[in-house]
Backbone as CSV, one residue per row, in Angstrom:
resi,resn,N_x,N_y,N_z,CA_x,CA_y,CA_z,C_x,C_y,C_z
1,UNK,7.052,-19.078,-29.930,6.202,-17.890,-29.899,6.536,-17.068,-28.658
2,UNK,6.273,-15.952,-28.599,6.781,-15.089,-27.856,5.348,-14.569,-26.867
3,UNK,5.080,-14.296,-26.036,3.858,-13.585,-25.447,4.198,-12.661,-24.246
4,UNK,3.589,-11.576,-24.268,3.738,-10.574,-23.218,3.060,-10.770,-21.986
5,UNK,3.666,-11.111,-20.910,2.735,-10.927,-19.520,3.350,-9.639,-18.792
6,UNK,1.418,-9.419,-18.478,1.895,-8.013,-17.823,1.893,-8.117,-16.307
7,UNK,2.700,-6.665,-15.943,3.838,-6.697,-14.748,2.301,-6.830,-13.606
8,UNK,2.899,-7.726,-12.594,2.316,-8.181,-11.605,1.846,-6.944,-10.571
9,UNK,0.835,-6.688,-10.817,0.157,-5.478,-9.815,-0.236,-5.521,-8.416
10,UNK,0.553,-6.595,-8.011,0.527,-6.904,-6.412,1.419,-5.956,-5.746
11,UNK,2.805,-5.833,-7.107,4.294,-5.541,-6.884,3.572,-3.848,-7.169
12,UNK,3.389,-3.651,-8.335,3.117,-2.267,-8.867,2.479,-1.112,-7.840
13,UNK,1.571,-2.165,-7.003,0.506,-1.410,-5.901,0.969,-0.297,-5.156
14,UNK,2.248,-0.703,-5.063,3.392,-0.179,-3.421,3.756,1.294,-4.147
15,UNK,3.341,0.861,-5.401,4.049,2.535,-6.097,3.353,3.158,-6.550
16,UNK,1.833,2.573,-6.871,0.945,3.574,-7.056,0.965,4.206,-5.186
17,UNK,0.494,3.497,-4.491,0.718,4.111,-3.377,1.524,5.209,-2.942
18,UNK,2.866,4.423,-3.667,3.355,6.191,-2.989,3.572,7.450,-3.627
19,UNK,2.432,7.577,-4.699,1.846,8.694,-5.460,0.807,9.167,-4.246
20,UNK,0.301,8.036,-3.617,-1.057,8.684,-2.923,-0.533,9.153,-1.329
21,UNK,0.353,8.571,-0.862,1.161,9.227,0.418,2.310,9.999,0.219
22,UNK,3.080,10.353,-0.976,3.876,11.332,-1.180,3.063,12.491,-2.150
23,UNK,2.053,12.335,-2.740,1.603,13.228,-3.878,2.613,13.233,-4.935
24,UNK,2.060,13.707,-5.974,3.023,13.836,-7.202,2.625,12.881,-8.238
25,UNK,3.918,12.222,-9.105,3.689,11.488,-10.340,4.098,10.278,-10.605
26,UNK,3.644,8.958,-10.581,4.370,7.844,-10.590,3.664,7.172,-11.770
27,UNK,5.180,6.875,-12.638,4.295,5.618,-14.173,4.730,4.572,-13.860
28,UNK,3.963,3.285,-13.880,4.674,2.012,-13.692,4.098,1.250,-15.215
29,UNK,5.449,1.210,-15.716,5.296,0.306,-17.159,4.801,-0.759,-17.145
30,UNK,4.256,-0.590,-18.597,3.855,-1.889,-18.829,2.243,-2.176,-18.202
31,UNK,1.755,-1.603,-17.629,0.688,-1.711,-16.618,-0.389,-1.150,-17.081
32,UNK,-1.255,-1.760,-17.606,-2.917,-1.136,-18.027,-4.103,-1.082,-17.112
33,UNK,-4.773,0.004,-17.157,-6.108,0.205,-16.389,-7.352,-1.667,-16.744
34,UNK,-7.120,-1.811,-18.005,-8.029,-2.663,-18.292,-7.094,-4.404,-17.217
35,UNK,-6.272,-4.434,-16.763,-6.164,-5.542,-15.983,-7.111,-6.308,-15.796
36,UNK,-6.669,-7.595,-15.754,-7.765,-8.719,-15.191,-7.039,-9.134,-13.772
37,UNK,-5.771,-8.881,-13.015,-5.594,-9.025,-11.858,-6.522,-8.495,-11.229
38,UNK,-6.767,-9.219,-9.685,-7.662,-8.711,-8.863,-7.347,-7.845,-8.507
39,UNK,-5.926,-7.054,-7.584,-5.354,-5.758,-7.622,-5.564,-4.731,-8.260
40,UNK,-6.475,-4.875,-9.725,-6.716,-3.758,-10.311,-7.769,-2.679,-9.308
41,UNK,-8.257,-3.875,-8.707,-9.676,-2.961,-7.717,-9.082,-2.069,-7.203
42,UNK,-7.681,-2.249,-6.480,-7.059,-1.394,-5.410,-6.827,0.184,-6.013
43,UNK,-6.693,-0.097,-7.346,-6.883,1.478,-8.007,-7.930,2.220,-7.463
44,UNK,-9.157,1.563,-7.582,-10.329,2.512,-7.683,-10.579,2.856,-6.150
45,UNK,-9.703,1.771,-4.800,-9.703,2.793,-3.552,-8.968,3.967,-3.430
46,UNK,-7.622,3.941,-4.184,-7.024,4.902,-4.429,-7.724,6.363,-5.264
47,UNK,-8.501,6.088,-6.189,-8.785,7.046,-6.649,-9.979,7.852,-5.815
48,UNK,-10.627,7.382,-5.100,-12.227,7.480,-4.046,-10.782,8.073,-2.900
49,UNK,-9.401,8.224,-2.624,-8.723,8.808,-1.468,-8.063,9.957,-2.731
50,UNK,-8.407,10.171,-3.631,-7.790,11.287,-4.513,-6.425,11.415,-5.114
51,UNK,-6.465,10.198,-6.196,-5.791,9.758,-6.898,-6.115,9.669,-8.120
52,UNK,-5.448,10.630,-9.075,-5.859,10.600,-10.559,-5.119,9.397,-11.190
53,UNK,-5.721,8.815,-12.003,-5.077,7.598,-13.097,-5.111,7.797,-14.819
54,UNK,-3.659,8.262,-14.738,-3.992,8.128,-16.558,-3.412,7.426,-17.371
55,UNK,-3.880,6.851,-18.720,-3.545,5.356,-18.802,-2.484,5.983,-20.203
56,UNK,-0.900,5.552,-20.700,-0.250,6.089,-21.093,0.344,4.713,-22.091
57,UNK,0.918,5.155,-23.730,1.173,4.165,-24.092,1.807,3.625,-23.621
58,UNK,3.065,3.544,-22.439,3.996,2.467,-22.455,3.430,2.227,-20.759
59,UNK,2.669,2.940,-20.108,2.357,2.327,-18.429,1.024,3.083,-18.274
60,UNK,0.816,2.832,-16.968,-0.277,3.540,-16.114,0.499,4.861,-15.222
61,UNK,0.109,5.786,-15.174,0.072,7.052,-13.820,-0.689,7.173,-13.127
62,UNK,-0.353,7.429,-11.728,-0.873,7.769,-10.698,-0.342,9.010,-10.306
63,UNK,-1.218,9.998,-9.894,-1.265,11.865,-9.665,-1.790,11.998,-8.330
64,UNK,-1.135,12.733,-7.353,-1.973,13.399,-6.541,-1.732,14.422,-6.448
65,UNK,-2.235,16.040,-6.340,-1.897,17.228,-6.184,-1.256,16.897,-5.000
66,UNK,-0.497,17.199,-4.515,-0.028,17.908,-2.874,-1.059,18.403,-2.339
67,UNK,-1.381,19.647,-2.655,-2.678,20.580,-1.950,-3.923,19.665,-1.628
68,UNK,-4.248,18.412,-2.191,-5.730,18.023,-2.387,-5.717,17.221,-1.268
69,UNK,-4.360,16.738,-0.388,-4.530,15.724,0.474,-4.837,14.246,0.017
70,UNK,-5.080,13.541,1.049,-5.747,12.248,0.909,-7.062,11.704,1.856
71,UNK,-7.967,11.563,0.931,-9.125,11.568,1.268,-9.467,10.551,2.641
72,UNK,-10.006,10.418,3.438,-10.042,9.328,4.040,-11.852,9.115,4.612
73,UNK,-12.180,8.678,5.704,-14.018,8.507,5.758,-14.214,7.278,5.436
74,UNK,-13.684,6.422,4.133,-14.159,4.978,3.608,-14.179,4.311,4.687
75,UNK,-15.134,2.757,3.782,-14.980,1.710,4.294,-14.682,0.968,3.149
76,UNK,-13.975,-0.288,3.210,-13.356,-1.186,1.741,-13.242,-2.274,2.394
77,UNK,-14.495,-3.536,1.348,-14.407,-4.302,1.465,-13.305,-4.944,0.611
78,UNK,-11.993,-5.382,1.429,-10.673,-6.134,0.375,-10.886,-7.399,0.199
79,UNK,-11.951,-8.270,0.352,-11.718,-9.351,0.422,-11.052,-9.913,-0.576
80,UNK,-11.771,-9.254,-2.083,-11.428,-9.810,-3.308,-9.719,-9.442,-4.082
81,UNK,-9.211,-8.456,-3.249,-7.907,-7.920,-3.136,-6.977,-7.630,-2.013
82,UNK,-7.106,-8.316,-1.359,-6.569,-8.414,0.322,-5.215,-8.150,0.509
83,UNK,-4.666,-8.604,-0.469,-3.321,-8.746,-0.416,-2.911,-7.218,-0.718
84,UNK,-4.060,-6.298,-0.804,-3.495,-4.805,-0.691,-4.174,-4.254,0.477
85,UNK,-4.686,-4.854,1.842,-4.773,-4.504,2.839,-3.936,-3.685,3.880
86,UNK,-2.785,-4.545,3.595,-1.385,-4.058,4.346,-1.220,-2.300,3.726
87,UNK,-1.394,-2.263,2.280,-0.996,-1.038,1.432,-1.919,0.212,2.111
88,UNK,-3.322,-0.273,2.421,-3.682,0.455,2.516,-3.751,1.071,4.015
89,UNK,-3.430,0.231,5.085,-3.503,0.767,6.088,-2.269,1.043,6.751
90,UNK,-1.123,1.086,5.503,0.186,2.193,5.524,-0.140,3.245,5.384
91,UNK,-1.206,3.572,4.419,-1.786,5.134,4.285,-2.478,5.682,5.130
92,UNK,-3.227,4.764,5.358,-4.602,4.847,5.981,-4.316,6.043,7.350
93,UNK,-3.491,6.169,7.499,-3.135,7.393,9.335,-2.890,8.635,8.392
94,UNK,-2.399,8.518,7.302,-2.157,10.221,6.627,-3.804,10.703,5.939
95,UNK,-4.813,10.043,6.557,-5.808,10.555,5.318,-6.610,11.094,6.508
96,UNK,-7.947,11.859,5.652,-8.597,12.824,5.971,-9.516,12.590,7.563
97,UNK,-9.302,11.153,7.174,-10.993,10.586,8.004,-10.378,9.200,8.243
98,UNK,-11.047,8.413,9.165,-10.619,7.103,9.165,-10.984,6.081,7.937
99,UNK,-10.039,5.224,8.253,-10.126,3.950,6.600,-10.681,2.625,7.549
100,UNK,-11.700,2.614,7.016,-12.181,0.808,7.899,-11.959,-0.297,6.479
101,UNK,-11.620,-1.163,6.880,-11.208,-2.281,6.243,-11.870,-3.634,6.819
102,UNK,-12.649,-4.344,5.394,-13.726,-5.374,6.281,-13.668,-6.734,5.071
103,UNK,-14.131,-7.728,5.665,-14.097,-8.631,4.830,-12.836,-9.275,4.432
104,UNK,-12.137,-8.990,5.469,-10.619,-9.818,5.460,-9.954,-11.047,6.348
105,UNK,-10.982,-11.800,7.068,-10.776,-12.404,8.254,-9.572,-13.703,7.857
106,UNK,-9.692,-13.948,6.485,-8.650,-14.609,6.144,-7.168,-14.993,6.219
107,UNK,-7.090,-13.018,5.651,-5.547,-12.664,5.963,-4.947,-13.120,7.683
108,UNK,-5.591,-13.285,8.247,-4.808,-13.870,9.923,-4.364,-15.397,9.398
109,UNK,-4.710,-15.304,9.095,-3.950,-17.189,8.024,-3.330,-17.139,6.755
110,UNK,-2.466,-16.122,6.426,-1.606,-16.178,5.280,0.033,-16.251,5.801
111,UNK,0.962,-15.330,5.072,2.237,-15.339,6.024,2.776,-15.294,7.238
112,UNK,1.371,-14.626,7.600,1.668,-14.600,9.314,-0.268,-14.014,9.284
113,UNK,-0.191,-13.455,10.567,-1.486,-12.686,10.786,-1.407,-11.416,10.697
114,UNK,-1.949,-11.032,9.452,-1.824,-9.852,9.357,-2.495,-8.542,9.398
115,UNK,-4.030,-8.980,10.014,-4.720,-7.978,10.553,-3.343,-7.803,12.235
116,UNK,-3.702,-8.676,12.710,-2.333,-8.611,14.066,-0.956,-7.959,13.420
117,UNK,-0.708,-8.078,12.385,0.848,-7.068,12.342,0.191,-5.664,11.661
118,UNK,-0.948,-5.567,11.351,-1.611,-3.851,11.160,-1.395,-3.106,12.310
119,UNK,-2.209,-4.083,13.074,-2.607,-3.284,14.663,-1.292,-3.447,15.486
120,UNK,-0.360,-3.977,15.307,0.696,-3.972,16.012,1.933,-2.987,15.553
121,UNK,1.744,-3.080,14.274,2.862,-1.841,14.167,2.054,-0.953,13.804
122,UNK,0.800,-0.162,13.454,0.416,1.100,13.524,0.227,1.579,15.024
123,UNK,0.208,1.015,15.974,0.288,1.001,17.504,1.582,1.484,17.852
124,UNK,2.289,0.730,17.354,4.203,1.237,17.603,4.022,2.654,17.108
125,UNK,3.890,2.883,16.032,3.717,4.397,15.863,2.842,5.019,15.913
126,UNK,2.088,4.904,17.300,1.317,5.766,17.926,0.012,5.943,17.283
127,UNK,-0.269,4.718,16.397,-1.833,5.218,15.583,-2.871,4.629,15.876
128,UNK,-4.119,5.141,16.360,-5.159,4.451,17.032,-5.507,3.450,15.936
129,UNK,-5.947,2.389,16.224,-6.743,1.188,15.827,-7.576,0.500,16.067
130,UNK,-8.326,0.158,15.815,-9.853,-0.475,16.431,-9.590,-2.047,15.331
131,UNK,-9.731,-3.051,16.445,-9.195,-4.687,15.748,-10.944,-4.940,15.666
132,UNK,-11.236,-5.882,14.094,-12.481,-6.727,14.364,-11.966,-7.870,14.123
133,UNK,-13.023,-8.577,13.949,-12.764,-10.389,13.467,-12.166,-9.866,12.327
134,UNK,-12.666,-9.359,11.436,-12.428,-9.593,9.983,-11.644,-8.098,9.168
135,UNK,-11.199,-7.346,10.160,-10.915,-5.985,9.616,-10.349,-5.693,10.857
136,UNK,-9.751,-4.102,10.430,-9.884,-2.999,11.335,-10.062,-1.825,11.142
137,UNK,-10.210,-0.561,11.515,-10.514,0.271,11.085,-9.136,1.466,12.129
138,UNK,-8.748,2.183,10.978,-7.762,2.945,11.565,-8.073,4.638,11.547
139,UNK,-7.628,5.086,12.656,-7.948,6.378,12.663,-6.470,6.978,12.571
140,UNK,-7.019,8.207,11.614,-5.628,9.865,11.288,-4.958,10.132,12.587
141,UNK,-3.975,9.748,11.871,-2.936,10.654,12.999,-1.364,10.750,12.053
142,UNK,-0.539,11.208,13.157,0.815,11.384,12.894,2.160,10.577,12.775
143,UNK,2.259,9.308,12.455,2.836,8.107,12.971,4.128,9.034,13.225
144,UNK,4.813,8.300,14.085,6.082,7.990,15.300,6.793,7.295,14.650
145,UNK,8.423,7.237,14.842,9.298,6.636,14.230,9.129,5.206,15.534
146,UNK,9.294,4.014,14.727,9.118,3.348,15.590,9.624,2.106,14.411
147,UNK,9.845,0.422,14.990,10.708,-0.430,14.430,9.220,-1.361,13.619
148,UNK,9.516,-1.592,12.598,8.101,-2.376,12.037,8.633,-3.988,12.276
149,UNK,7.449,-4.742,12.761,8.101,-6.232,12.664,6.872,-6.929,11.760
150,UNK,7.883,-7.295,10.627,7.543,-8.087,9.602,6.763,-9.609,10.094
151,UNK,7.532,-10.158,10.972,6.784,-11.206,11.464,7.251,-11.928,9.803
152,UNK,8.290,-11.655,9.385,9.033,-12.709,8.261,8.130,-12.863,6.888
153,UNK,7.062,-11.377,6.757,6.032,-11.641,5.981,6.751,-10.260,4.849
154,UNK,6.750,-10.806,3.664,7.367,-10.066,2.427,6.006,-8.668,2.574
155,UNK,4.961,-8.482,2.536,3.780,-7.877,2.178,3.856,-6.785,3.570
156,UNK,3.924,-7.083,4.711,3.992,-6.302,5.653,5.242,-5.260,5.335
157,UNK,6.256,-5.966,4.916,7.702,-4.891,4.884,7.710,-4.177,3.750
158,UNK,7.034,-4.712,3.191,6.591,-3.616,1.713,5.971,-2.508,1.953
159,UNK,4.486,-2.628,2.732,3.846,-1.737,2.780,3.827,-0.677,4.052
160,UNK,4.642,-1.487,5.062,5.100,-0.471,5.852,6.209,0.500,5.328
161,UNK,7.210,-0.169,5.099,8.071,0.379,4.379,7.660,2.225,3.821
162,UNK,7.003,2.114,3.118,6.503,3.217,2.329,6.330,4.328,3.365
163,UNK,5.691,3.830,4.726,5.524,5.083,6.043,6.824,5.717,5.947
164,UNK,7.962,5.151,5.893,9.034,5.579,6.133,9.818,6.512,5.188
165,UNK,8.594,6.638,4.084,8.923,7.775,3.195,8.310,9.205,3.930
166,UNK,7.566,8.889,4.719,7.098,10.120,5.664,7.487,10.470,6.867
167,UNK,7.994,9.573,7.604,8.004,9.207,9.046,9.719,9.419,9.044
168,UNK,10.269,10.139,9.690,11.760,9.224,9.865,12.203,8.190,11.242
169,UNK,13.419,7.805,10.488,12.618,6.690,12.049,11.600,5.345,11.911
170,UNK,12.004,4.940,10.585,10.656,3.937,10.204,12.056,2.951,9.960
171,UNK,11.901,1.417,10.860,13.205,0.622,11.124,12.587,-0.248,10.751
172,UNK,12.446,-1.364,9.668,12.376,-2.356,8.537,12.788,-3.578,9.477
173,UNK,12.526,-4.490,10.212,12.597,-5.483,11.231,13.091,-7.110,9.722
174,UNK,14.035,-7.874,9.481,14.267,-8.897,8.649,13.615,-8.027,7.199
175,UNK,14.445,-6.719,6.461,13.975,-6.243,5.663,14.037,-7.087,4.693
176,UNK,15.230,-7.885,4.480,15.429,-8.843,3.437,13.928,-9.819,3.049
177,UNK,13.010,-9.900,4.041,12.114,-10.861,3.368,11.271,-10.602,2.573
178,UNK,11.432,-9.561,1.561,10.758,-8.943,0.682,11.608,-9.850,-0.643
179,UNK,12.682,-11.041,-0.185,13.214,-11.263,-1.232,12.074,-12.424,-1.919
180,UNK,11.194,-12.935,-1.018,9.860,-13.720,-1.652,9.369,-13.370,-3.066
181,UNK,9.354,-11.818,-3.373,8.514,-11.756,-4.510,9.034,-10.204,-5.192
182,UNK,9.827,-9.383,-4.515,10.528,-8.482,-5.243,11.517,-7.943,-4.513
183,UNK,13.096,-8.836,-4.913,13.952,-8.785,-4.277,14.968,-7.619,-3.973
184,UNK,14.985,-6.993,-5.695,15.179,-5.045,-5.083,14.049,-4.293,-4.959
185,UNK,13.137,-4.762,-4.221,12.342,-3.603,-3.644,12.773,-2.191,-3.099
186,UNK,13.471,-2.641,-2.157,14.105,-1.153,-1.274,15.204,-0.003,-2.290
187,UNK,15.939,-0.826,-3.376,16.070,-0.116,-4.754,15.334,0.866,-5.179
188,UNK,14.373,0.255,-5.837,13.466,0.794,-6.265,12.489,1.770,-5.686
189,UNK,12.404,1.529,-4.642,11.672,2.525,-3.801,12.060,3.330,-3.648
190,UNK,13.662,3.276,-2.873,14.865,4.426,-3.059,14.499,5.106,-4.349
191,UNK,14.380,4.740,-5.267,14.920,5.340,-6.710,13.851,6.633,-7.101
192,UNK,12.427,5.883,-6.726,10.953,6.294,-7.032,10.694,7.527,-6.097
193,UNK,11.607,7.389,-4.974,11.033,8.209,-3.802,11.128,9.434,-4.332
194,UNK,10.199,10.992,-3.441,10.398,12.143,-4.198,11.903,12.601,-3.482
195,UNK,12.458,13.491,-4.402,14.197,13.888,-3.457,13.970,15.128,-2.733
196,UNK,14.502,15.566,-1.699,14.376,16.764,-1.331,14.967,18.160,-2.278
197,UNK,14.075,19.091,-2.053,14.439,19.815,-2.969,15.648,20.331,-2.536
């Protein structure tokens, strides 16, 4: 018998994302709004920072006007989706208002510590941060080209990564360890990115 599993939205996240820090149009196949991954939540922070979702026969889209910006002001509890913490506080310096992030005290005990590699490389590029036990909360600004250190964690180089669709000057520290769980990442990202006109 044959059965369809659908595409892992841990992986998918990094590209709805960079609908919401580049603006524009991204479909990732195969991928339904009705998900039972926990990652599905991470949509609905995206859409509360002004991100349209429309659900298409063969994938999901993610829309942002250009003009509309990205919303920022929240607070998001990730506990139940953490593993898109990193995603979000790649964005989190291009948006309107600051992004606080709570209910994560965990993540300092996964691949590495990764509230400590938030605040350490949004710091490298010049972006204020406020550390708690269990979160942090990041304030808007302009990030700085500056070197990201993975600290050998696949999830950090992913989601930094994506700054560097804005930033130039964004230096990928052991980029290869993204080979954990999606080994042409930087492919694909390449591929997805918007081109200059």
């Amino acid at each position: 018998a044959a059965y369809g599993v659908e595409p892992d939205l841990s992986g998918a996240a990094y590209f709805f994302a960079l609908a919401a820090l580049c603006g524009g149009r991204v479909k990732v196949q195969g991928v339904s709004n009705a998900s039972i991954q926990g990652d599905i939540r991470f949509l609905k922070v995206l859409q509360h920072m002004g991100v349209r979702f429309y659900q298409e026969d063969d994938g999901l889209v993610a829309e942002r006007f250009p003009q509309d910006g990205l919303k920022g002001g929240i607070t998001v509890d990730m506990n139940a989706f953490s593993d898109q913490a990193l995603t979000l506080a790649a964005l989190a310096p291009f948006a309107s208002g600051p992004v606080k992030i709570v209910n994560v005290a965990h993540i300092r005990h996964q691949e590495c510590d990764r509230i400590q590699a938030i605040v350490v490389n949004l710091k490298a590029m010049g972006i204020k941060v406020d550390e708690a036990a269990d979160g942090v909360t990041i304030h808007p600004g302009q990030p700085q080209s500056a070197t990201v250190r993975t600290f050998g964690d696949h999830r950090v180089a992913m989601a930094f990564g994506l700054v560097g669709l804005k930033v130039a000057g964004i230096v990928i520290d052991d980029a290869d360890c993204v080979a954990k769980t999606f080994a042409d990442y930087w492919s694909v990202l390449d591929r997805a990115r918007p081109k200059a006109a």
